[in-house]
Backbone as a printed PyTorch tensor [residue, N CA C, xyz], in Angstrom:
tensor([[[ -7.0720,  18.4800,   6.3230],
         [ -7.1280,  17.1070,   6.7820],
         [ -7.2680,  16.1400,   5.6070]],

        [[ -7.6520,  16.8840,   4.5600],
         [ -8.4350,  15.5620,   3.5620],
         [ -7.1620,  15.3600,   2.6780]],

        [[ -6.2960,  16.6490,   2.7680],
         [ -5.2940,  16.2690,   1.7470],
         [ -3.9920,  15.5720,   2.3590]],

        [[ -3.9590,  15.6240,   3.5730],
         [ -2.4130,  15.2080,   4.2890],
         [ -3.0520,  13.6660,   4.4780]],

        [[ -4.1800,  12.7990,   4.4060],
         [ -4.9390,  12.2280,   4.5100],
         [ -4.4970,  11.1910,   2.5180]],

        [[ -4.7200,  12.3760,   2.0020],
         [ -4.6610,  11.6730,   0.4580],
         [ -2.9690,  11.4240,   0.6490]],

        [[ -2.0330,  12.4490,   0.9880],
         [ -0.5950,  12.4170,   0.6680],
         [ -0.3850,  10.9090,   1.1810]],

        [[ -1.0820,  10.4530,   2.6310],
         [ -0.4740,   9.3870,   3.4500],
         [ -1.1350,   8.0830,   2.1670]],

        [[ -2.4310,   7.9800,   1.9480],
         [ -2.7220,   6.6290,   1.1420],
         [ -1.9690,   6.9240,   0.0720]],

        [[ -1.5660,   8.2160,  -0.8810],
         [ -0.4590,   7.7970,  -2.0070],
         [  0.8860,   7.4050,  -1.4740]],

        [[  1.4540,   7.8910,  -0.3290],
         [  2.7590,   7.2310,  -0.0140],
         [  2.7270,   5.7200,   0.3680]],

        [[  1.6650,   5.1790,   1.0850],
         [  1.0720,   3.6810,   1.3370],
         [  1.1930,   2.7900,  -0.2520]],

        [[  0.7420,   3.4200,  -1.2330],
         [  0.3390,   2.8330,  -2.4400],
         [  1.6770,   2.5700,  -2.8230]],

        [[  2.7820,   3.8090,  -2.7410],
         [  4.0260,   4.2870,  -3.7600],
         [  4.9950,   2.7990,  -2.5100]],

        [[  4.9250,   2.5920,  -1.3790],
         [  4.8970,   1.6490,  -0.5010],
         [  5.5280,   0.0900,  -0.8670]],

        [[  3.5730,   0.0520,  -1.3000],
         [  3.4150,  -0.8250,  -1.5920],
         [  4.2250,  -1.5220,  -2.7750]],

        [[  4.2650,  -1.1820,  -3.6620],
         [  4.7840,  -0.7630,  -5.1770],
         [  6.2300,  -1.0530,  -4.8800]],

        [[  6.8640,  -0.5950,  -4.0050],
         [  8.3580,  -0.3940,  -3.9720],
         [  8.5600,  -2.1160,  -2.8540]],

        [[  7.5580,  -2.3410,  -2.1780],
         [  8.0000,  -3.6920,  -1.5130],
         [  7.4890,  -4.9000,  -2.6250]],

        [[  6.7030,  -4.7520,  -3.3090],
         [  6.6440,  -5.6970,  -4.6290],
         [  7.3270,  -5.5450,  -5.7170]],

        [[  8.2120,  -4.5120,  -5.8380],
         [  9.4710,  -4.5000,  -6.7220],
         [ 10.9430,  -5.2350,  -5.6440]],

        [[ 10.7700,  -5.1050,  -4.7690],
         [ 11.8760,  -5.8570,  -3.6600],
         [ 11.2660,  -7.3560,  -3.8310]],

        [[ 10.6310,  -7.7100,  -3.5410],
         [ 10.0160,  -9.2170,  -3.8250],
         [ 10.3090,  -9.8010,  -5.3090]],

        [[ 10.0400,  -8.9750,  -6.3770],
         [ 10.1020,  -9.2650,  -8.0210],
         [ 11.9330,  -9.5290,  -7.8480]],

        [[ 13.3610,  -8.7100,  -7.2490],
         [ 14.4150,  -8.7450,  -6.7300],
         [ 14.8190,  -9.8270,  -6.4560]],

        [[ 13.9600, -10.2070,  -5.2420],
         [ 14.6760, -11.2870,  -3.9780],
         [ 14.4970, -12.7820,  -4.9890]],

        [[ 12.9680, -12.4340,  -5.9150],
         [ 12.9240, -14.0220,  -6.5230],
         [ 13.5140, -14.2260,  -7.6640]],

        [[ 13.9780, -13.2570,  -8.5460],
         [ 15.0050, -12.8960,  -9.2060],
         [ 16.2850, -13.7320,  -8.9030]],

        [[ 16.9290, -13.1510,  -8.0550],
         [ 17.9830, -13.3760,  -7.4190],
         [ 18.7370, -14.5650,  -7.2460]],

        [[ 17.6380, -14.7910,  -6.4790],
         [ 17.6710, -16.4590,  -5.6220],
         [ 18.5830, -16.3170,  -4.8430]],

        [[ 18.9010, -15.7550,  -3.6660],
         [ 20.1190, -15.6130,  -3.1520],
         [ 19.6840, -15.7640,  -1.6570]],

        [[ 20.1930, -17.1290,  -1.5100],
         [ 19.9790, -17.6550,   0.0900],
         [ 20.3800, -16.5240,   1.2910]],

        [[ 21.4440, -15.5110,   1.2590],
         [ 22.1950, -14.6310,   2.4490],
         [ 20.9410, -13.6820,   1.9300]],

        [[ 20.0290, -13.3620,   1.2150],
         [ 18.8850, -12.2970,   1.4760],
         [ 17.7580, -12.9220,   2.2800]],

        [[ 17.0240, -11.9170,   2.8550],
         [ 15.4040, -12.5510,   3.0240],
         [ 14.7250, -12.8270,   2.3590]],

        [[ 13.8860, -13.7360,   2.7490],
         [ 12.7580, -14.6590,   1.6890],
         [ 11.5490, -13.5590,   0.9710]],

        [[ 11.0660, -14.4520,   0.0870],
         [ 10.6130, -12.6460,  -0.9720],
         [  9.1100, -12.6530,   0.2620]],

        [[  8.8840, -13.5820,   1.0060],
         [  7.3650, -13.5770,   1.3840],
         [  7.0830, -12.8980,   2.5000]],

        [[  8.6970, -12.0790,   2.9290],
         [  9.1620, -11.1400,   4.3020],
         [  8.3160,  -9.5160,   3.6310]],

        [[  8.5690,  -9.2210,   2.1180],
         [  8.5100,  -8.1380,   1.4870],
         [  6.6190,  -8.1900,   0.7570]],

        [[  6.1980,  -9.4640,   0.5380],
         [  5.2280,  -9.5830,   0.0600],
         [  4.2710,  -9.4040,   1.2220]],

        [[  4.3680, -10.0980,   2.3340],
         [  3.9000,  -9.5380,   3.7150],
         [  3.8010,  -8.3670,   3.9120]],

        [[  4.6680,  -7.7080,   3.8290],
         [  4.7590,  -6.2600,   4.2700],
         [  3.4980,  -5.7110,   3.3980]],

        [[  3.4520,  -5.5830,   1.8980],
         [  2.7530,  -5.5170,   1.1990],
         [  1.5660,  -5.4980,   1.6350]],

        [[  0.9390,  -6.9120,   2.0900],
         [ -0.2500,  -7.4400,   2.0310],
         [ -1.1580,  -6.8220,   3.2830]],

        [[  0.2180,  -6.1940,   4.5240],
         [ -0.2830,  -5.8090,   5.9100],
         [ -0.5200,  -4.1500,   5.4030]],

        [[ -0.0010,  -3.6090,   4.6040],
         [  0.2070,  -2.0930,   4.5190],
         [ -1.0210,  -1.7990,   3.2100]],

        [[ -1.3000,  -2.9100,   2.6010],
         [ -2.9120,  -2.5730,   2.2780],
         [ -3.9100,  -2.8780,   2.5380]],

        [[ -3.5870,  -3.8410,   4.2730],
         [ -4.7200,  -3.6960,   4.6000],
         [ -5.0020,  -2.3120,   5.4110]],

        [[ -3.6600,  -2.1230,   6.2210],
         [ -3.4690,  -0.7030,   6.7210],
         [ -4.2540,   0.3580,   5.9900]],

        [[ -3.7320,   0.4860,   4.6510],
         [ -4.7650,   1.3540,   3.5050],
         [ -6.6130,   1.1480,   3.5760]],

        [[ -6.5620,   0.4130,   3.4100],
         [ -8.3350,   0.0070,   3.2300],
         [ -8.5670,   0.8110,   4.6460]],

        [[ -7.8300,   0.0740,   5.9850],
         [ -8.8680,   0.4190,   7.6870],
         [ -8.6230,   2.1010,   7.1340]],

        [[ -7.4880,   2.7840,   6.8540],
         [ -7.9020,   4.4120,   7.3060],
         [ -8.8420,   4.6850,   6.1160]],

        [[ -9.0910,   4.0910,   4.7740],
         [ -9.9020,   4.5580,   3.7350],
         [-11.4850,   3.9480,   5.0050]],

        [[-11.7020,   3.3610,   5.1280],
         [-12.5960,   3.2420,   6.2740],
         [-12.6520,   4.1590,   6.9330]],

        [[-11.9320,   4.1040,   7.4880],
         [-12.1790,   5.0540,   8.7790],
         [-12.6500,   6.5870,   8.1500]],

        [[-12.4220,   7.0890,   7.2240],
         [-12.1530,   8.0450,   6.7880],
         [-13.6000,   8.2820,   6.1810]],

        [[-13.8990,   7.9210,   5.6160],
         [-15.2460,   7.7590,   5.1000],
         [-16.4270,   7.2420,   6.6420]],

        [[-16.2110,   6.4360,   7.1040],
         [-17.2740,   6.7620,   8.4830],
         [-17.2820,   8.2020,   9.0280]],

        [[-16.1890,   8.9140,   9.3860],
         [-15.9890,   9.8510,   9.8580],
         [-16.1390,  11.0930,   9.6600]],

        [[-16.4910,  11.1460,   7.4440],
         [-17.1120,  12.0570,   6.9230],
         [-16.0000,  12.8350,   6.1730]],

        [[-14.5260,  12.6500,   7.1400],
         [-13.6000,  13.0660,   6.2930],
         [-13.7800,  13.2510,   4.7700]],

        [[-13.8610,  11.9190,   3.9230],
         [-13.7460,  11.6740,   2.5700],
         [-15.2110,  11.3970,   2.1630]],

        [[-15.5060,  11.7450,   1.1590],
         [-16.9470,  11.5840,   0.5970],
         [-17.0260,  10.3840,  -0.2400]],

        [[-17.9210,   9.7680,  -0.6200],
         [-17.9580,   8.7190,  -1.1960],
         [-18.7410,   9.0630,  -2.8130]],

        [[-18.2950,   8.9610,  -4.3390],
         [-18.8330,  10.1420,  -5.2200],
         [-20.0760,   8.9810,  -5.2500]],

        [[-21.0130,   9.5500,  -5.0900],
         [-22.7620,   9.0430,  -5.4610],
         [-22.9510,   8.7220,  -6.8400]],

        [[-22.3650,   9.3820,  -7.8270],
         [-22.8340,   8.8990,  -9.2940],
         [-21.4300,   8.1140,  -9.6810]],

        [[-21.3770,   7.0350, -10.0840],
         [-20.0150,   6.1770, -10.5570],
         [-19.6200,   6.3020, -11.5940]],

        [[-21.0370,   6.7600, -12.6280],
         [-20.2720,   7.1360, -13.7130],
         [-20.0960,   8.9160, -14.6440]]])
């Protein structure tokens, strides 16, 4: 569970990454017949919050441990 769990927040991250390289594109561009870059930056902004609720969830639930010493 903990690792199909890690695979999903690195594909979320790798995601993320790839809709803020589409945005860096669209404003690049400037090209009125594309979508606006703030369609791709959205996406972004909803899919890490998506990230944070299951890193939540995940940690209430005991799934994921939280490391006690930081350094």
């Amino acid at each position: 569970m903990v690792v199909t769990a890690k695979i999903i927040l690195v594909l979320l991250m790798f995601f993320m990454v790839f809709n803020l390289m589409r945005a860096l594109l669209v404003m690049l561009r400037n090209d009125p017949t594309q979508p606006p870059m703030t369609r791709y930056l959205g996406r972004r902004v909803g899919v890490s919050a998506l990230a944070l609720v299951i890193i939540i969830l995940l940690l209430a639930f005991g799934v994921l441990e939280p490391n006690q010493r930081p350094y």
